[in-house]
């Protein structure tokens, strides 16, 4: 087994997922388990925002406090039943994973949403810097035009803010993001956490606000089991799920989600320490 060190994988889960992950990371740090020293940060969708903020060195207390501030630039949204049915239909029809994602991508390109410019403003408020950090950071997305999987990093040529925005571009809810002439959507359409990108790392911690996936291969537990690593998968407990509520895209639920993550940390700290220390 090659051991490149420790990888922290941060999965998707809307604005409440961002808050829960930040709360959990802070709570673990307070318990003596500092995940911010990871050798590799992998972010998908909501997790790309958290990974980006951890990579830029923003203090955890500042990130946590930010979840209680009024969501000035955030836009409230909801995944409707109709949208979910389109997701299921795109993946239920025959074809490769890439072909299934392309079906959904075509629908995303046609969907009526806010403009790219308006959505970009949200990320100008979410991110502290505009350039890729020096830390090893991978941000995932899916090409909405052909369904191919994309992994952006500081060597990819993709603008940092646009890469994170693309990773969070939930199909049918938000517009695909233009990077180098192509349109990209949420990296969670390939896998909710893309845990397999941590292959080769000896210790892997996965924070997954959502663990269900459109395909079995996209589930974080399935991907984690295939890695030759000491690992742990963390997802919201019952109290956190209640705090998050039924709409992960509701900015009003950020504060309770962050608090629930911070509280949950006490119950998992010892297990995480065994993997991470």
CSV table of C-alpha atoms in Angstrom, one decimal, residues 17-258:
chain,number,residue,atom,x,y,z
A,17,UNK,CA,-24.0,20.6,4.4
A,18,UNK,CA,-21.4,23.4,4.4
A,19,UNK,CA,-22.5,24.4,7.9
A,20,UNK,CA,-22.6,20.9,9.3
A,21,UNK,CA,-19.1,20.1,8.0
A,22,UNK,CA,-17.7,23.3,9.4
A,23,UNK,CA,-19.3,22.7,12.8
A,24,UNK,CA,-18.0,19.1,12.8
A,25,UNK,CA,-14.4,20.1,11.9
A,26,UNK,CA,-14.4,22.7,14.6
A,27,UNK,CA,-15.9,20.4,17.2
A,28,UNK,CA,-13.2,17.8,16.4
A,29,UNK,CA,-10.5,20.3,16.7
A,30,UNK,CA,-11.8,21.3,20.1
A,31,UNK,CA,-11.6,17.6,21.0
A,32,UNK,CA,-8.0,17.5,19.9
A,33,UNK,CA,-8.5,16.1,16.4
A,34,UNK,CA,-7.3,18.6,13.8
A,35,UNK,CA,-8.4,17.6,10.3
A,36,UNK,CA,-7.1,20.9,8.8
A,37,UNK,CA,-3.6,19.4,8.5
A,38,UNK,CA,-4.7,17.0,5.8
A,39,UNK,CA,-2.1,16.3,3.1
A,40,UNK,CA,-5.0,16.3,0.5
A,41,UNK,CA,-8.3,18.0,0.6
A,42,UNK,CA,-11.0,16.7,-1.8
A,43,UNK,CA,-14.2,18.7,-2.2
A,44,UNK,CA,-17.4,17.9,-4.0
A,45,UNK,CA,-20.3,20.4,-4.2
A,46,UNK,CA,-20.9,21.8,-0.7
A,47,UNK,CA,-17.7,20.1,0.3
A,48,UNK,CA,-15.7,22.1,-2.3
A,49,UNK,CA,-16.6,25.3,-0.4
A,50,UNK,CA,-15.4,23.8,2.9
A,51,UNK,CA,-12.3,22.4,1.4
A,52,UNK,CA,-11.5,25.7,-0.2
A,53,UNK,CA,-11.9,27.6,3.1
A,54,UNK,CA,-9.8,25.0,5.0
A,55,UNK,CA,-7.1,25.3,2.3
A,56,UNK,CA,-6.9,29.1,2.5
A,57,UNK,CA,-6.2,28.9,6.2
A,58,UNK,CA,-9.2,30.7,7.5
A,59,UNK,CA,-9.6,30.0,11.3
A,60,UNK,CA,-12.3,27.5,12.1
A,61,UNK,CA,-13.9,29.8,14.6
A,62,UNK,CA,-14.3,32.4,11.9
A,63,UNK,CA,-15.8,29.9,9.5
A,64,UNK,CA,-18.2,28.7,12.2
A,65,UNK,CA,-19.2,32.3,13.2
A,66,UNK,CA,-20.0,33.0,9.6
A,67,UNK,CA,-22.7,30.4,9.5
A,68,UNK,CA,-24.7,32.5,12.0
A,69,UNK,CA,-24.4,35.7,10.0
A,70,UNK,CA,-27.4,36.8,7.9
A,71,UNK,CA,-27.1,35.1,4.5
A,72,UNK,CA,-26.7,38.4,2.6
A,73,UNK,CA,-25.6,36.9,-0.8
A,74,UNK,CA,-27.2,33.5,-0.5
A,75,UNK,CA,-30.2,32.5,-2.7
A,76,UNK,CA,-32.8,30.2,-1.2
A,77,UNK,CA,-33.8,27.3,-3.4
A,78,UNK,CA,-35.4,23.8,-3.2
A,79,UNK,CA,-35.0,20.6,-5.1
A,80,UNK,CA,-38.6,19.8,-6.1
A,81,UNK,CA,-40.2,16.4,-6.6
A,82,UNK,CA,-40.3,17.1,-10.3
A,83,UNK,CA,-36.5,17.8,-10.4
A,84,UNK,CA,-35.8,14.6,-8.5
A,85,UNK,CA,-37.9,12.6,-10.9
A,86,UNK,CA,-35.8,14.0,-13.8
A,87,UNK,CA,-32.6,12.9,-11.9
A,88,UNK,CA,-34.0,9.4,-11.4
A,89,UNK,CA,-35.1,9.1,-15.0
A,90,UNK,CA,-31.8,10.3,-16.4
A,91,UNK,CA,-29.9,7.6,-14.4
A,92,UNK,CA,-32.5,4.8,-14.8
A,93,UNK,CA,-32.3,4.7,-18.6
A,94,UNK,CA,-29.6,2.4,-20.2
A,95,UNK,CA,-26.1,3.6,-20.8
A,96,UNK,CA,-22.7,4.2,-19.2
A,97,UNK,CA,-22.3,6.5,-16.2
A,98,UNK,CA,-21.1,9.3,-18.4
A,99,UNK,CA,-24.0,8.9,-20.8
A,100,UNK,CA,-26.5,9.1,-17.8
A,101,UNK,CA,-24.8,12.2,-16.6
A,102,UNK,CA,-24.9,13.8,-20.0
A,103,UNK,CA,-28.7,13.2,-20.1
A,104,UNK,CA,-29.0,15.2,-16.9
A,105,UNK,CA,-26.5,17.8,-18.2
A,106,UNK,CA,-28.6,18.5,-21.2
A,107,UNK,CA,-31.6,19.1,-19.0
A,108,UNK,CA,-29.5,21.4,-16.8
A,109,UNK,CA,-28.3,23.4,-19.8
A,110,UNK,CA,-32.0,24.0,-20.8
A,111,UNK,CA,-33.3,24.8,-17.3
A,112,UNK,CA,-34.5,28.2,-16.4
A,113,UNK,CA,-32.4,29.4,-13.4
A,114,UNK,CA,-30.7,32.5,-12.1
A,115,UNK,CA,-27.9,33.8,-14.4
A,116,UNK,CA,-24.3,32.6,-14.1
A,117,UNK,CA,-23.3,36.2,-13.0
A,118,UNK,CA,-25.9,36.2,-10.2
A,119,UNK,CA,-24.8,32.8,-9.0
A,120,UNK,CA,-21.1,33.9,-9.2
A,121,UNK,CA,-21.8,36.7,-6.8
A,122,UNK,CA,-22.7,34.1,-4.2
A,123,UNK,CA,-19.3,32.5,-4.4
A,124,UNK,CA,-17.5,35.9,-4.3
A,125,UNK,CA,-19.1,36.1,-0.8
A,126,UNK,CA,-18.3,32.5,0.2
A,127,UNK,CA,-14.6,32.4,-0.7
A,128,UNK,CA,-11.9,34.5,0.9
A,129,UNK,CA,-9.5,34.5,-2.0
A,130,UNK,CA,-9.6,34.3,-5.8
A,131,UNK,CA,-6.5,32.3,-6.5
A,132,UNK,CA,-5.8,28.6,-5.9
A,133,UNK,CA,-4.2,28.0,-2.5
A,134,UNK,CA,-0.9,26.3,-2.2
A,135,UNK,CA,-2.4,23.3,-0.4
A,136,UNK,CA,-3.2,20.1,-2.3
A,137,UNK,CA,-6.8,20.6,-3.2
A,138,UNK,CA,-9.0,18.8,-5.7
A,139,UNK,CA,-12.4,20.1,-6.7
A,140,UNK,CA,-14.8,17.9,-8.6
A,141,UNK,CA,-17.3,18.8,-11.4
A,142,UNK,CA,-19.1,17.1,-14.3
A,143,UNK,CA,-19.1,18.4,-17.9
A,144,UNK,CA,-22.8,19.1,-18.6
A,145,UNK,CA,-22.3,18.8,-22.3
A,146,UNK,CA,-20.9,15.3,-22.4
A,147,UNK,CA,-21.1,13.9,-18.9
A,148,UNK,CA,-17.4,13.5,-18.4
A,149,UNK,CA,-15.9,13.8,-14.9
A,150,UNK,CA,-13.6,16.7,-14.2
A,151,UNK,CA,-11.1,17.3,-11.3
A,152,UNK,CA,-9.9,20.8,-10.9
A,153,UNK,CA,-6.7,21.8,-9.0
A,154,UNK,CA,-4.2,24.6,-9.2
A,155,UNK,CA,-2.5,23.0,-12.2
A,156,UNK,CA,-5.8,22.6,-14.2
A,157,UNK,CA,-6.0,26.1,-15.5
A,158,UNK,CA,-9.5,26.6,-14.2
A,159,UNK,CA,-10.1,29.8,-12.3
A,160,UNK,CA,-10.5,28.9,-8.6
A,161,UNK,CA,-13.8,30.6,-7.9
A,162,UNK,CA,-15.3,29.2,-11.1
A,163,UNK,CA,-14.1,25.6,-10.2
A,164,UNK,CA,-15.8,25.8,-6.8
A,165,UNK,CA,-19.0,27.3,-8.3
A,166,UNK,CA,-19.1,24.6,-10.9
A,167,UNK,CA,-18.8,21.9,-8.3
A,168,UNK,CA,-21.8,23.4,-6.5
A,169,UNK,CA,-24.0,23.9,-9.7
A,170,UNK,CA,-26.9,21.6,-8.7
A,171,UNK,CA,-28.6,20.6,-12.0
A,172,UNK,CA,-32.0,22.2,-12.7
A,173,UNK,CA,-31.5,24.5,-9.6
A,174,UNK,CA,-28.4,26.5,-10.6
A,175,UNK,CA,-26.9,27.3,-14.0
A,176,UNK,CA,-23.9,25.2,-15.2
A,177,UNK,CA,-20.7,27.2,-14.9
A,178,UNK,CA,-18.6,28.2,-17.9
A,179,UNK,CA,-14.9,27.2,-17.7
A,180,UNK,CA,-12.6,27.4,-20.8
A,181,UNK,CA,-15.7,27.4,-23.1
A,182,UNK,CA,-17.4,24.4,-21.5
A,183,UNK,CA,-20.3,24.2,-19.1
A,184,UNK,CA,-19.9,22.3,-15.8
A,185,UNK,CA,-22.3,21.1,-13.2
A,186,UNK,CA,-22.2,19.6,-9.7
A,187,UNK,CA,-19.5,17.1,-9.1
A,188,UNK,CA,-22.0,15.2,-6.9
A,189,UNK,CA,-23.7,13.9,-10.1
A,190,UNK,CA,-20.8,11.5,-10.4
A,191,UNK,CA,-20.5,10.7,-6.7
A,192,UNK,CA,-21.8,12.5,-3.6
A,193,UNK,CA,-18.2,12.7,-2.3
A,194,UNK,CA,-15.9,11.1,-4.9
A,195,UNK,CA,-14.0,9.3,-2.2
A,196,UNK,CA,-12.1,7.2,-4.8
A,197,UNK,CA,-9.9,10.3,-5.5
A,198,UNK,CA,-8.2,9.5,-2.1
A,199,UNK,CA,-6.7,6.3,-3.5
A,200,UNK,CA,-3.1,5.9,-2.3
A,201,UNK,CA,-3.6,7.8,0.9
A,202,UNK,CA,-3.1,5.7,4.1
A,203,UNK,CA,-5.6,7.5,6.3
A,204,UNK,CA,-8.9,8.9,5.0
A,205,UNK,CA,-11.7,10.7,6.8
A,206,UNK,CA,-14.9,11.3,4.9
A,207,UNK,CA,-17.5,13.9,5.9
A,208,UNK,CA,-20.7,13.2,3.9
A,209,UNK,CA,-23.8,15.2,4.7
A,210,UNK,CA,-25.6,13.0,2.2
A,211,UNK,CA,-24.7,9.3,1.8
A,212,UNK,CA,-27.4,8.2,-0.6
A,213,UNK,CA,-26.5,8.4,-4.3
A,214,UNK,CA,-28.0,8.0,-7.8
A,215,UNK,CA,-25.9,4.9,-8.4
A,216,UNK,CA,-24.4,2.3,-6.0
A,217,UNK,CA,-20.9,3.1,-7.4
A,218,UNK,CA,-21.4,6.7,-6.3
A,219,UNK,CA,-22.0,5.9,-2.6
A,220,UNK,CA,-19.2,7.0,-0.3
A,221,UNK,CA,-19.3,3.8,1.7
A,222,UNK,CA,-18.9,1.7,-1.4
A,223,UNK,CA,-16.0,3.8,-2.7
A,224,UNK,CA,-14.3,3.9,0.8
A,225,UNK,CA,-14.5,0.1,1.1
A,226,UNK,CA,-12.4,-0.2,-2.1
A,227,UNK,CA,-9.6,1.9,-0.7
A,228,UNK,CA,-6.6,0.3,1.0
A,229,UNK,CA,-6.6,2.7,3.9
A,230,UNK,CA,-7.5,3.3,7.5
A,231,UNK,CA,-10.7,5.2,7.2
A,232,UNK,CA,-13.9,6.5,8.7
A,233,UNK,CA,-17.1,7.8,7.2
A,234,UNK,CA,-19.1,10.4,9.1
A,235,UNK,CA,-22.6,11.6,8.3
A,236,UNK,CA,-25.2,13.6,10.3
A,237,UNK,CA,-26.6,11.9,13.3
A,238,UNK,CA,-30.3,12.0,14.2
A,239,UNK,CA,-30.0,15.4,16.0
A,240,UNK,CA,-28.1,16.9,13.1
A,241,UNK,CA,-30.6,15.6,10.5
A,242,UNK,CA,-33.4,17.3,12.5
A,243,UNK,CA,-31.4,20.6,12.7
A,244,UNK,CA,-30.7,20.4,8.9
A,245,UNK,CA,-34.4,20.0,8.1
A,246,UNK,CA,-36.0,18.9,4.9
A,247,UNK,CA,-34.4,21.5,2.6
A,248,UNK,CA,-30.6,21.4,2.4
A,249,UNK,CA,-30.6,24.5,0.2
A,250,UNK,CA,-32.3,26.7,2.8
A,251,UNK,CA,-29.7,29.3,4.1
A,252,UNK,CA,-31.9,29.8,7.2
A,253,UNK,CA,-30.9,26.4,8.4
A,254,UNK,CA,-27.2,27.0,8.4
A,255,UNK,CA,-26.8,28.1,12.0
A,256,UNK,CA,-28.6,25.1,13.6
A,257,UNK,CA,-26.8,22.7,11.2
A,258,UNK,CA,-23.4,24.1,12.2
